[in-house]
Amino acid sequence: MIVEAERRGAVGVARLNRPEARNALSSELMEMLCEVAEAWDRDPDVRAIVIAGSDEYFAAGADIKAMRDRTFQEALSNPFTSFWPRMAAIKTPLIAAVSGYALGGGCELALICDMIVASETAEFGQPEIMLGIIPGGGGTQRLARVVGKQRAMELVLTGRRIDAQDAFRLGFVNRVAKKREWLDEAIELAEVVARRPPLAVRLGKQAVLAADETTLAAGLDHERRLYELSMATEDRVEGMSAFIEKRKPDFRGR
Ligand code: DAK
């Protein structure tokens, strides 16, 4: 399977598996990844999703061999364009577990995720400029929001790669793991999120993502409404009661 899906308790782990093409994101691979993520997103027992590649490569970007002969008309009607918004619409928290190369669309896929755990071997980059194109999966927009305009400009216009430590310093990745521990660390982080009350987790994700879309005043208004929704949940009564009664909360997702 070009995407291997495995459940580890409340965490779904999807592993990209096209070693012969360095996990290049063909339409077939992206379709399968979207289907897996969307099915988990509908499943209340899945509370967090990890997207990973292999030790050597997360993903080397879109499939250049498939792209080269695509006409303008084919590019316009190709489903490829729809995969990125589909992944961005997943409400369950997404954690990218990146070891080795995350380039072009691979870097953009990691950027769509809500958090990134990188192996010390990870290398990130937007090399599209070397192919005569620019990033098309959010690499100019999400990257600029994460690392700032000047640094995004350098990565997009030079195509140079950055390593895991640089990515950490830039606030691009949440943590850097030892090379044999990257996947376990990503799953551990996902398990922590999975133990939190799921409705509040989804509202929290939605609220933080709104920060990229709105002015501060509109964002604060949006946060206030989402906060009020969280106050209407049974889980928040349980969370507050458990604190006061000095016991562990039993969150039900209601
Ligand atoms: N596509 C297709 N095949 C690829 C590939 C790719 N991106 N990357 C590697 N391969 C294939 C190679 O062609 C080679 O195949 P064979 O020669 O064996 O048939 C095999 O994988 C092994 O590759 P290498 O021999 O190059 O392996 P190395 O370990 O030496 O190097 C590498 C690994 C990842 C550093 C290198 O392969 C590399 O630089 N790959 C290309 C990276 C790149 O330029 N990525 C950007 C692609 S453009 C959009 C959304 C997104 C996008 C566009 C639009 N919309 C929503 C509209 C995204 C665009 C891109 O990502």
PDB file of C-alpha atoms and ligand atoms in Angstrom:
ATOM      1  CA  MET A   1       0.000   0.000   0.000  1.00  0.00           C
ATOM      2  CA  ILE A   2       1.337   3.453  -0.838  1.00  0.00           C
ATOM      3  CA  VAL A   3      -0.153   4.693   2.437  1.00  0.00           C
ATOM      4  CA  GLU A   4       0.013   2.329   5.389  1.00  0.00           C
ATOM      5  CA  ALA A   5      -2.648   3.102   7.951  1.00  0.00           C
ATOM      6  CA  GLU A   6      -2.337   1.773  11.461  1.00  0.00           C
ATOM      7  CA  ARG A   7      -4.296   2.488  14.631  1.00  0.00           C
ATOM      8  CA  ARG A   8      -2.383   2.798  17.895  1.00  0.00           C
ATOM      9  CA  GLY A   9      -5.198   3.202  20.399  1.00  0.00           C
ATOM     10  CA  ALA A  10      -6.736   6.623  19.846  1.00  0.00           C
ATOM     11  CA  VAL A  11      -3.954   7.668  17.451  1.00  0.00           C
ATOM     12  CA  GLY A  12      -4.052   6.988  13.710  1.00  0.00           C
ATOM     13  CA  VAL A  13      -0.639   6.639  12.093  1.00  0.00           C
ATOM     14  CA  ALA A  14      -0.482   7.037   8.298  1.00  0.00           C
ATOM     15  CA  ARG A  15       2.865   6.203   6.700  1.00  0.00           C
ATOM     16  CA  LEU A  16       3.731   7.246   3.159  1.00  0.00           C
ATOM     17  CA  ASN A  17       5.261   4.315   1.357  1.00  0.00           C
ATOM     18  CA  ARG A  18       6.640   4.900  -2.157  1.00  0.00           C
ATOM     19  CA  PRO A  19      10.325   4.221  -1.495  1.00  0.00           C
ATOM     20  CA  GLU A  20      11.182   3.913  -5.203  1.00  0.00           C
ATOM     21  CA  ALA A  21      10.140   7.558  -5.703  1.00  0.00           C
ATOM     22  CA  ARG A  22      11.298   8.942  -2.341  1.00  0.00           C
ATOM     23  CA  ASN A  23       7.635   9.125  -1.281  1.00  0.00           C
ATOM     24  CA  ALA A  24       6.829  11.562  -4.094  1.00  0.00           C
ATOM     25  CA  LEU A  25       3.227  12.640  -3.702  1.00  0.00           C
ATOM     26  CA  SER A  26       1.481  11.105  -6.695  1.00  0.00           C
ATOM     27  CA  SER A  27      -2.252  11.700  -7.109  1.00  0.00           C
ATOM     28  CA  GLU A  28      -2.857   8.090  -6.038  1.00  0.00           C
ATOM     29  CA  LEU A  29      -0.841   8.551  -2.852  1.00  0.00           C
ATOM     30  CA  MET A  30      -2.508  11.860  -1.997  1.00  0.00           C
ATOM     31  CA  GLU A  31      -5.981  10.431  -2.692  1.00  0.00           C
ATOM     32  CA  MET A  32      -5.292   7.534  -0.351  1.00  0.00           C
ATOM     33  CA  LEU A  33      -3.841   9.798   2.327  1.00  0.00           C
ATOM     34  CA  CYS A  34      -6.903  12.069   2.159  1.00  0.00           C
ATOM     35  CA  GLU A  35      -9.261   9.086   2.335  1.00  0.00           C
ATOM     36  CA  VAL A  36      -7.464   7.645   5.363  1.00  0.00           C
ATOM     37  CA  ALA A  37      -7.380  11.008   7.169  1.00  0.00           C
ATOM     38  CA  GLU A  38     -11.027  11.772   6.339  1.00  0.00           C
ATOM     39  CA  ALA A  39     -12.173   8.340   7.581  1.00  0.00           C
ATOM     40  CA  TRP A  40     -10.289   8.858  10.866  1.00  0.00           C
ATOM     41  CA  ASP A  41     -11.695  12.380  11.109  1.00  0.00           C
ATOM     42  CA  ARG A  42     -15.210  10.889  11.080  1.00  0.00           C
ATOM     43  CA  ASP A  43     -14.310   8.268  13.695  1.00  0.00           C
ATOM     44  CA  PRO A  44     -14.842   9.589  17.247  1.00  0.00           C
ATOM     45  CA  ASP A  45     -12.370   7.023  18.591  1.00  0.00           C
ATOM     46  CA  VAL A  46      -9.498   8.612  16.655  1.00  0.00           C
ATOM     47  CA  ARG A  47      -8.323  11.642  18.590  1.00  0.00           C
ATOM     48  CA  ALA A  48      -5.068  12.538  16.813  1.00  0.00           C
ATOM     49  CA  ILE A  49      -3.375  11.630  13.536  1.00  0.00           C
ATOM     50  CA  VAL A  50       0.328  11.208  12.807  1.00  0.00           C
ATOM     51  CA  ILE A  51       1.566  11.459   9.218  1.00  0.00           C
ATOM     52  CA  ALA A  52       4.995   9.946   8.692  1.00  0.00           C
ATOM     53  CA  GLY A  53       7.339   8.728   6.004  1.00  0.00           C
ATOM     54  CA  SER A  54      10.344   6.455   6.396  1.00  0.00           C
ATOM     55  CA  ASP A  55      13.676   7.027   8.151  1.00  0.00           C
ATOM     56  CA  GLU A  56      15.174   8.459   4.930  1.00  0.00           C
ATOM     57  CA  TYR A  57      12.372  10.576   3.510  1.00  0.00           C
ATOM     58  CA  PHE A  58       9.102  12.092   4.572  1.00  0.00           C
ATOM     59  CA  ALA A  59       8.254  13.072   0.975  1.00  0.00           C
ATOM     60  CA  ALA A  60      10.273  14.459  -1.951  1.00  0.00           C
ATOM     61  CA  GLY A  61       7.375  16.617  -3.129  1.00  0.00           C
ATOM     62  CA  ALA A  62       4.890  16.284  -5.943  1.00  0.00           C
ATOM     63  CA  ASP A  63       5.628  13.629  -8.521  1.00  0.00           C
ATOM     64  CA  ILE A  64       7.821  15.466 -11.030  1.00  0.00           C
ATOM     65  CA  LYS A  65       7.572  12.629 -13.559  1.00  0.00           C
ATOM     66  CA  ALA A  66       3.768  12.901 -13.586  1.00  0.00           C
ATOM     67  CA  MET A  67       3.906  16.710 -13.625  1.00  0.00           C
ATOM     68  CA  ARG A  68       6.320  17.136 -16.513  1.00  0.00           C
ATOM     69  CA  ASP A  69       3.946  16.069 -19.270  1.00  0.00           C
ATOM     70  CA  ARG A  70       0.792  17.541 -17.764  1.00  0.00           C
ATOM     71  CA  THR A  71      -0.730  20.172 -20.033  1.00  0.00           C
ATOM     72  CA  PHE A  72      -2.106  23.447 -18.693  1.00  0.00           C
ATOM     73  CA  GLN A  73      -5.666  22.135 -19.167  1.00  0.00           C
ATOM     74  CA  GLU A  74      -4.833  18.873 -17.394  1.00  0.00           C
ATOM     75  CA  ALA A  75      -3.174  20.745 -14.540  1.00  0.00           C
ATOM     76  CA  LEU A  76      -6.328  22.836 -14.089  1.00  0.00           C
ATOM     77  CA  SER A  77      -8.621  19.809 -13.916  1.00  0.00           C
ATOM     78  CA  ASN A  78      -6.218  17.537 -12.025  1.00  0.00           C
ATOM     79  CA  PRO A  79      -7.502  16.441  -8.608  1.00  0.00           C
ATOM     80  CA  PHE A  80      -4.047  17.266  -7.239  1.00  0.00           C
ATOM     81  CA  THR A  81      -5.201  20.795  -6.423  1.00  0.00           C
ATOM     82  CA  SER A  82      -7.978  19.492  -4.181  1.00  0.00           C
ATOM     83  CA  PHE A  83      -5.783  17.383  -1.895  1.00  0.00           C
ATOM     84  CA  TRP A  84      -4.295  20.283   0.022  1.00  0.00           C
ATOM     85  CA  PRO A  85      -7.621  21.877   1.034  1.00  0.00           C
ATOM     86  CA  ARG A  86      -8.923  18.393   1.904  1.00  0.00           C
ATOM     87  CA  MET A  87      -6.034  17.839   4.311  1.00  0.00           C
ATOM     88  CA  ALA A  88      -6.418  21.372   5.682  1.00  0.00           C
ATOM     89  CA  ALA A  89     -10.107  20.630   6.395  1.00  0.00           C
ATOM     90  CA  ILE A  90      -9.292  17.732   8.757  1.00  0.00           C
ATOM     91  CA  LYS A  91     -10.535  18.736  12.209  1.00  0.00           C
ATOM     92  CA  THR A  92      -8.592  16.113  14.152  1.00  0.00           C
ATOM     93  CA  PRO A  93      -5.120  17.355  15.146  1.00  0.00           C
ATOM     94  CA  LEU A  94      -2.459  16.338  12.626  1.00  0.00           C
ATOM     95  CA  ILE A  95       1.143  15.760  13.609  1.00  0.00           C
ATOM     96  CA  ALA A  96       3.816  15.400  10.936  1.00  0.00           C
ATOM     97  CA  ALA A  97       6.636  13.035  11.891  1.00  0.00           C
ATOM     98  CA  VAL A  98       9.467  14.030   9.578  1.00  0.00           C
ATOM     99  CA  SER A  99      12.657  12.070   9.099  1.00  0.00           C
ATOM    100  CA  GLY A 100      14.904  12.754   6.114  1.00  0.00           C
ATOM    101  CA  TYR A 101      13.689  14.890   3.232  1.00  0.00           C
ATOM    102  CA  ALA A 102      10.519  16.977   3.341  1.00  0.00           C
ATOM    103  CA  LEU A 103      10.781  18.893   0.086  1.00  0.00           C
ATOM    104  CA  GLY A 104       8.351  20.878  -2.044  1.00  0.00           C
ATOM    105  CA  GLY A 105       4.897  19.395  -1.577  1.00  0.00           C
ATOM    106  CA  GLY A 106       6.393  17.239   1.211  1.00  0.00           C
ATOM    107  CA  CYS A 107       7.336  20.356   3.134  1.00  0.00           C
ATOM    108  CA  GLU A 108       3.896  21.809   2.395  1.00  0.00           C
ATOM    109  CA  LEU A 109       2.192  18.664   3.673  1.00  0.00           C
ATOM    110  CA  ALA A 110       4.171  18.969   6.916  1.00  0.00           C
ATOM    111  CA  LEU A 111       3.148  22.639   7.131  1.00  0.00           C
ATOM    112  CA  ILE A 112      -0.537  21.744   6.852  1.00  0.00           C
ATOM    113  CA  CYS A 113      -0.103  19.591   9.945  1.00  0.00           C
ATOM    114  CA  ASP A 114      -0.726  21.272  13.273  1.00  0.00           C
ATOM    115  CA  MET A 115       2.612  20.258  14.765  1.00  0.00           C
ATOM    116  CA  ILE A 116       5.847  18.848  13.405  1.00  0.00           C
ATOM    117  CA  VAL A 117       8.185  16.436  15.155  1.00  0.00           C
ATOM    118  CA  ALA A 118      11.452  16.218  13.224  1.00  0.00           C
ATOM    119  CA  SER A 119      14.221  13.679  13.380  1.00  0.00           C
ATOM    120  CA  GLU A 120      17.689  15.190  13.714  1.00  0.00           C
ATOM    121  CA  THR A 121      18.170  13.951  10.112  1.00  0.00           C
ATOM    122  CA  ALA A 122      15.263  15.966   8.706  1.00  0.00           C
ATOM    123  CA  GLU A 123      15.785  18.427   5.872  1.00  0.00           C
ATOM    124  CA  PHE A 124      13.112  20.856   4.790  1.00  0.00           C
ATOM    125  CA  GLY A 125      12.973  22.915   1.640  1.00  0.00           C
ATOM    126  CA  GLN A 126      10.947  24.396  -1.199  1.00  0.00           C
ATOM    127  CA  PRO A 127      13.106  23.501  -4.220  1.00  0.00           C
ATOM    128  CA  GLU A 128      10.362  24.208  -6.793  1.00  0.00           C
ATOM    129  CA  ILE A 129      12.242  27.265  -8.087  1.00  0.00           C
ATOM    130  CA  MET A 130      14.897  24.907  -9.436  1.00  0.00           C
ATOM    131  CA  LEU A 131      12.201  23.271 -11.580  1.00  0.00           C
ATOM    132  CA  GLY A 132      10.947  26.578 -12.942  1.00  0.00           C
ATOM    133  CA  ILE A 133       7.813  26.715 -10.793  1.00  0.00           C
ATOM    134  CA  ILE A 134       6.854  28.117  -7.421  1.00  0.00           C
ATOM    135  CA  PRO A 135       5.253  26.257  -4.495  1.00  0.00           C
ATOM    136  CA  GLY A 136       1.568  25.522  -5.111  1.00  0.00           C
ATOM    137  CA  GLY A 137       0.471  23.731  -1.943  1.00  0.00           C
ATOM    138  CA  GLY A 138       0.789  26.618   0.498  1.00  0.00           C
ATOM    139  CA  GLY A 139       4.585  26.852   0.583  1.00  0.00           C
ATOM    140  CA  THR A 140       4.629  30.602   0.061  1.00  0.00           C
ATOM    141  CA  GLN A 141       1.713  31.382   2.359  1.00  0.00           C
ATOM    142  CA  ARG A 142       1.944  28.973   5.309  1.00  0.00           C
ATOM    143  CA  LEU A 143       5.737  29.145   5.336  1.00  0.00           C
ATOM    144  CA  ALA A 144       5.713  32.965   5.450  1.00  0.00           C
ATOM    145  CA  ARG A 145       3.255  32.861   8.343  1.00  0.00           C
ATOM    146  CA  VAL A 146       5.393  30.378  10.259  1.00  0.00           C
ATOM    147  CA  VAL A 147       8.924  31.692   9.691  1.00  0.00           C
ATOM    148  CA  GLY A 148       8.283  35.274   8.542  1.00  0.00           C
ATOM    149  CA  LYS A 149       8.495  36.930   5.139  1.00  0.00           C
ATOM    150  CA  GLN A 150      12.268  37.380   4.843  1.00  0.00           C
ATOM    151  CA  ARG A 151      13.105  33.769   5.642  1.00  0.00           C
ATOM    152  CA  ALA A 152      10.291  32.359   3.526  1.00  0.00           C
ATOM    153  CA  MET A 153      11.502  34.516   0.660  1.00  0.00           C
ATOM    154  CA  GLU A 154      15.008  33.072   0.949  1.00  0.00           C
ATOM    155  CA  LEU A 155      13.757  29.479   0.999  1.00  0.00           C
ATOM    156  CA  VAL A 156      11.362  30.008  -1.909  1.00  0.00           C
ATOM    157  CA  LEU A 157      13.738  32.024  -4.107  1.00  0.00           C
ATOM    158  CA  THR A 158      16.916  30.006  -3.491  1.00  0.00           C
ATOM    159  CA  GLY A 159      15.393  26.558  -3.044  1.00  0.00           C
ATOM    160  CA  ARG A 160      17.991  25.856  -0.367  1.00  0.00           C
ATOM    161  CA  ARG A 161      17.259  23.294   2.348  1.00  0.00           C
ATOM    162  CA  ILE A 162      17.373  23.767   6.094  1.00  0.00           C
ATOM    163  CA  ASP A 163      18.170  21.084   8.635  1.00  0.00           C
ATOM    164  CA  ALA A 164      16.144  20.115  11.696  1.00  0.00           C
ATOM    165  CA  GLN A 165      18.012  22.396  14.101  1.00  0.00           C
ATOM    166  CA  ASP A 166      17.564  25.418  11.835  1.00  0.00           C
ATOM    167  CA  ALA A 167      13.916  24.501  11.415  1.00  0.00           C
ATOM    168  CA  PHE A 168      13.572  24.330  15.190  1.00  0.00           C
ATOM    169  CA  ARG A 169      15.256  27.710  15.645  1.00  0.00           C
ATOM    170  CA  LEU A 170      12.859  29.209  13.090  1.00  0.00           C
ATOM    171  CA  GLY A 171       9.828  27.859  14.962  1.00  0.00           C
ATOM    172  CA  PHE A 172       9.032  25.606  12.035  1.00  0.00           C
ATOM    173  CA  VAL A 173       9.161  22.356  14.027  1.00  0.00           C
ATOM    174  CA  ASN A 174       7.963  21.692  17.574  1.00  0.00           C
ATOM    175  CA  ARG A 175      10.760  19.380  18.577  1.00  0.00           C
ATOM    176  CA  VAL A 176      13.805  17.591  17.248  1.00  0.00           C
ATOM    177  CA  ALA A 177      14.107  13.906  18.128  1.00  0.00           C
ATOM    178  CA  LYS A 178      17.062  11.520  18.001  1.00  0.00           C
ATOM    179  CA  LYS A 179      17.203   9.637  14.725  1.00  0.00           C
ATOM    180  CA  ARG A 180      15.757   6.397  16.061  1.00  0.00           C
ATOM    181  CA  GLU A 181      13.116   8.121  18.186  1.00  0.00           C
ATOM    182  CA  TRP A 182      11.328  10.502  15.828  1.00  0.00           C
ATOM    183  CA  LEU A 183       8.243   8.355  15.235  1.00  0.00           C
ATOM    184  CA  ASP A 184       7.830   7.333  18.875  1.00  0.00           C
ATOM    185  CA  GLU A 185       8.124  10.981  19.947  1.00  0.00           C
ATOM    186  CA  ALA A 186       5.510  12.045  17.421  1.00  0.00           C
ATOM    187  CA  ILE A 187       3.162   9.287  18.586  1.00  0.00           C
ATOM    188  CA  GLU A 188       3.756  10.232  22.237  1.00  0.00           C
ATOM    189  CA  LEU A 189       2.838  13.838  21.449  1.00  0.00           C
ATOM    190  CA  ALA A 190      -0.277  12.608  19.621  1.00  0.00           C
ATOM    191  CA  GLU A 191      -1.188  10.430  22.616  1.00  0.00           C
ATOM    192  CA  VAL A 192      -1.048  13.429  24.939  1.00  0.00           C
ATOM    193  CA  VAL A 193      -3.439  15.327  22.643  1.00  0.00           C
ATOM    194  CA  ALA A 194      -5.615  12.199  22.356  1.00  0.00           C
ATOM    195  CA  ARG A 195      -6.098  12.124  26.141  1.00  0.00           C
ATOM    196  CA  ARG A 196      -7.506  15.656  26.187  1.00  0.00           C
ATOM    197  CA  PRO A 197     -11.264  16.298  25.827  1.00  0.00           C
ATOM    198  CA  PRO A 198     -11.855  15.885  22.072  1.00  0.00           C
ATOM    199  CA  LEU A 199     -14.398  18.660  21.586  1.00  0.00           C
ATOM    200  CA  ALA A 200     -12.138  21.191  23.285  1.00  0.00           C
ATOM    201  CA  VAL A 201      -9.219  19.914  21.201  1.00  0.00           C
ATOM    202  CA  ARG A 202     -11.115  20.508  17.961  1.00  0.00           C
ATOM    203  CA  LEU A 203     -12.253  23.938  19.114  1.00  0.00           C
ATOM    204  CA  GLY A 204      -8.684  24.791  20.133  1.00  0.00           C
ATOM    205  CA  LYS A 205      -7.355  23.756  16.731  1.00  0.00           C
ATOM    206  CA  GLN A 206     -10.005  25.818  14.979  1.00  0.00           C
ATOM    207  CA  ALA A 207      -9.279  28.848  17.154  1.00  0.00           C
ATOM    208  CA  VAL A 208      -5.501  28.776  16.617  1.00  0.00           C
ATOM    209  CA  LEU A 209      -5.911  28.310  12.860  1.00  0.00           C
ATOM    210  CA  ALA A 210      -8.183  31.361  12.762  1.00  0.00           C
ATOM    211  CA  ALA A 211      -5.199  33.462  13.844  1.00  0.00           C
ATOM    212  CA  ASP A 212      -3.801  33.098  10.310  1.00  0.00           C
ATOM    213  CA  GLU A 213      -7.022  34.199   8.700  1.00  0.00           C
ATOM    214  CA  THR A 214      -8.242  37.195  10.661  1.00  0.00           C
ATOM    215  CA  THR A 215      -7.394  40.513  12.271  1.00  0.00           C
ATOM    216  CA  LEU A 216      -6.734  40.399  16.023  1.00  0.00           C
ATOM    217  CA  ALA A 217     -10.153  41.857  16.863  1.00  0.00           C
ATOM    218  CA  ALA A 218     -12.013  39.374  14.635  1.00  0.00           C
ATOM    219  CA  GLY A 219      -9.832  36.531  15.922  1.00  0.00           C
ATOM    220  CA  LEU A 220     -10.604  37.426  19.524  1.00  0.00           C
ATOM    221  CA  ASP A 221     -14.321  37.493  18.709  1.00  0.00           C
ATOM    222  CA  HIS A 222     -14.025  34.085  17.072  1.00  0.00           C
ATOM    223  CA  GLU A 223     -12.085  32.725  20.052  1.00  0.00           C
ATOM    224  CA  ARG A 224     -14.771  34.031  22.400  1.00  0.00           C
ATOM    225  CA  ARG A 225     -17.494  32.143  20.513  1.00  0.00           C
ATOM    226  CA  LEU A 226     -15.476  28.942  20.453  1.00  0.00           C
ATOM    227  CA  TYR A 227     -14.700  29.360  24.144  1.00  0.00           C
ATOM    228  CA  GLU A 228     -18.425  29.657  24.851  1.00  0.00           C
ATOM    229  CA  LEU A 229     -19.021  26.465  22.893  1.00  0.00           C
ATOM    230  CA  SER A 230     -16.424  24.710  25.050  1.00  0.00           C
ATOM    231  CA  MET A 231     -18.309  25.938  28.132  1.00  0.00           C
ATOM    232  CA  ALA A 232     -21.437  24.192  26.811  1.00  0.00           C
ATOM    233  CA  THR A 233     -19.804  20.733  26.797  1.00  0.00           C
ATOM    234  CA  GLU A 234     -20.303  17.996  29.392  1.00  0.00           C
ATOM    235  CA  ASP A 235     -16.570  17.378  29.274  1.00  0.00           C
ATOM    236  CA  ARG A 236     -15.797  20.794  30.722  1.00  0.00           C
ATOM    237  CA  VAL A 237     -18.104  20.089  33.697  1.00  0.00           C
ATOM    238  CA  GLU A 238     -16.270  16.774  34.110  1.00  0.00           C
ATOM    239  CA  GLY A 239     -12.837  18.448  33.776  1.00  0.00           C
ATOM    240  CA  MET A 240     -13.623  21.115  36.352  1.00  0.00           C
ATOM    241  CA  SER A 241     -15.318  18.626  38.717  1.00  0.00           C
ATOM    242  CA  ALA A 242     -12.362  16.247  38.469  1.00  0.00           C
ATOM    243  CA  PHE A 243      -9.991  19.082  39.356  1.00  0.00           C
ATOM    244  CA  ILE A 244     -12.019  20.077  42.401  1.00  0.00           C
ATOM    245  CA  GLU A 245     -12.553  16.463  43.513  1.00  0.00           C
ATOM    246  CA  LYS A 246      -8.836  15.680  42.974  1.00  0.00           C
ATOM    247  CA  ARG A 247      -9.442  12.778  40.611  1.00  0.00           C
ATOM    248  CA  LYS A 248      -8.669  11.959  36.968  1.00  0.00           C
ATOM    249  CA  PRO A 249     -11.247  13.281  34.495  1.00  0.00           C
ATOM    250  CA  ASP A 250     -13.241  10.864  32.367  1.00  0.00           C
ATOM    251  CA  PHE A 251     -13.798  12.726  29.111  1.00  0.00           C
ATOM    252  CA  ARG A 252     -16.590  11.363  26.874  1.00  0.00           C
ATOM    253  CA  GLY A 253     -16.446  13.729  23.905  1.00  0.00           C
ATOM    254  CA  ARG A 254     -19.800  15.322  24.757  1.00  0.00           C
TER     255      ARG A 254
HETATM  256  N1  DAK B   1       8.988  13.065  -8.155  1.00  0.00           N
HETATM  257  C1  DAK B   1       9.172  11.931  -8.877  1.00  0.00           C
HETATM  258  N2  DAK B   1      10.208  11.101  -8.666  1.00  0.00           N
HETATM  259  C2  DAK B   1      11.100  11.449  -7.721  1.00  0.00           C
HETATM  260  C3  DAK B   1      10.978  12.622  -6.935  1.00  0.00           C
HETATM  261  C4  DAK B   1       9.842  13.461  -7.193  1.00  0.00           C
HETATM  262  N3  DAK B   1       9.592  14.570  -6.489  1.00  0.00           N
HETATM  263  N4  DAK B   1      12.022  12.671  -6.072  1.00  0.00           N
HETATM  264  C5  DAK B   1      12.773  11.576  -6.315  1.00  0.00           C
HETATM  265  N5  DAK B   1      12.231  10.835  -7.300  1.00  0.00           N
HETATM  266  C6  DAK B   1      12.717   9.589  -7.891  1.00  0.00           C
HETATM  267  C7  DAK B   1      13.937   9.862  -8.754  1.00  0.00           C
HETATM  268  O1  DAK B   1      13.580  10.308 -10.029  1.00  0.00           O
HETATM  269  C8  DAK B   1      14.590   8.489  -8.749  1.00  0.00           C
HETATM  270  O2  DAK B   1      13.898   7.681  -9.662  1.00  0.00           O
HETATM  271  P1  DAK B   1      14.681   6.678 -10.674  1.00  0.00           P
HETATM  272  O3  DAK B   1      15.755   7.479 -11.306  1.00  0.00           O
HETATM  273  O4  DAK B   1      15.212   5.618  -9.734  1.00  0.00           O
HETATM  274  O5  DAK B   1      13.619   6.198 -11.594  1.00  0.00           O
HETATM  275  C9  DAK B   1      14.291   7.978  -7.351  1.00  0.00           C
HETATM  276  O6  DAK B   1      13.187   8.736  -6.873  1.00  0.00           O
HETATM  277  C10 DAK B   1      15.449   8.217  -6.411  1.00  0.00           C
HETATM  278  O7  DAK B   1      15.779   9.582  -6.472  1.00  0.00           O
HETATM  279  P2  DAK B   1      17.288  10.102  -6.315  1.00  0.00           P
HETATM  280  O8  DAK B   1      18.226   9.175  -7.015  1.00  0.00           O
HETATM  281  O9  DAK B   1      17.305  11.521  -6.703  1.00  0.00           O
HETATM  282  O10 DAK B   1      17.488   9.912  -4.739  1.00  0.00           O
HETATM  283  P3  DAK B   1      18.488  10.663  -3.768  1.00  0.00           P
HETATM  284  O11 DAK B   1      18.361   9.917  -2.472  1.00  0.00           O
HETATM  285  O12 DAK B   1      19.849  10.816  -4.394  1.00  0.00           O
HETATM  286  O13 DAK B   1      17.901  12.129  -3.572  1.00  0.00           O
HETATM  287  C11 DAK B   1      16.125  13.734  -3.133  1.00  0.00           C
HETATM  288  C12 DAK B   1      16.705  12.300  -2.891  1.00  0.00           C
HETATM  289  C13 DAK B   1      14.774  13.765  -2.481  1.00  0.00           C
HETATM  290  C14 DAK B   1      17.048  14.779  -2.519  1.00  0.00           C
HETATM  291  C15 DAK B   1      16.045  13.975  -4.683  1.00  0.00           C
HETATM  292  O14 DAK B   1      15.401  12.849  -5.276  1.00  0.00           O
HETATM  293  C16 DAK B   1      15.295  15.217  -5.045  1.00  0.00           C
HETATM  294  O15 DAK B   1      15.834  16.340  -5.026  1.00  0.00           O
HETATM  295  N6  DAK B   1      14.009  15.067  -5.456  1.00  0.00           N
HETATM  296  C17 DAK B   1      13.220  16.143  -6.020  1.00  0.00           C
HETATM  297  C18 DAK B   1      12.807  17.108  -4.962  1.00  0.00           C
HETATM  298  C19 DAK B   1      11.968  18.244  -5.542  1.00  0.00           C
HETATM  299  O16 DAK B   1      12.393  18.980  -6.435  1.00  0.00           O
HETATM  300  N7  DAK B   1      10.716  18.400  -5.035  1.00  0.00           N
HETATM  301  C20 DAK B   1       9.799  19.375  -5.518  1.00  0.00           C
HETATM  302  C21 DAK B   1       8.825  18.771  -6.519  1.00  0.00           C
HETATM  303  S1  DAK B   1       7.621  19.948  -7.114  1.00  0.00           S
HETATM  304  C22 DAK B   1       0.241  22.000  -5.911  1.00  0.00           C
HETATM  305  C23 DAK B   1       0.651  21.479  -4.710  1.00  0.00           C
HETATM  306  C24 DAK B   1       1.946  21.060  -4.541  1.00  0.00           C
HETATM  307  C25 DAK B   1       2.851  21.146  -5.562  1.00  0.00           C
HETATM  308  C26 DAK B   1       2.472  21.703  -6.775  1.00  0.00           C
HETATM  309  C27 DAK B   1       1.158  22.131  -6.958  1.00  0.00           C
HETATM  310  N8  DAK B   1      -1.096  22.435  -6.123  1.00  0.00           N
HETATM  311  C28 DAK B   1      -2.066  22.247  -5.039  1.00  0.00           C
HETATM  312  C29 DAK B   1      -1.508  23.064  -7.296  1.00  0.00           C
HETATM  313  C30 DAK B   1       4.208  20.647  -5.331  1.00  0.00           C
HETATM  314  C31 DAK B   1       5.199  20.675  -6.206  1.00  0.00           C
HETATM  315  C32 DAK B   1       6.450  19.976  -5.899  1.00  0.00           C
HETATM  316  O17 DAK B   1       6.636  19.419  -4.836  1.00  0.00           O
END
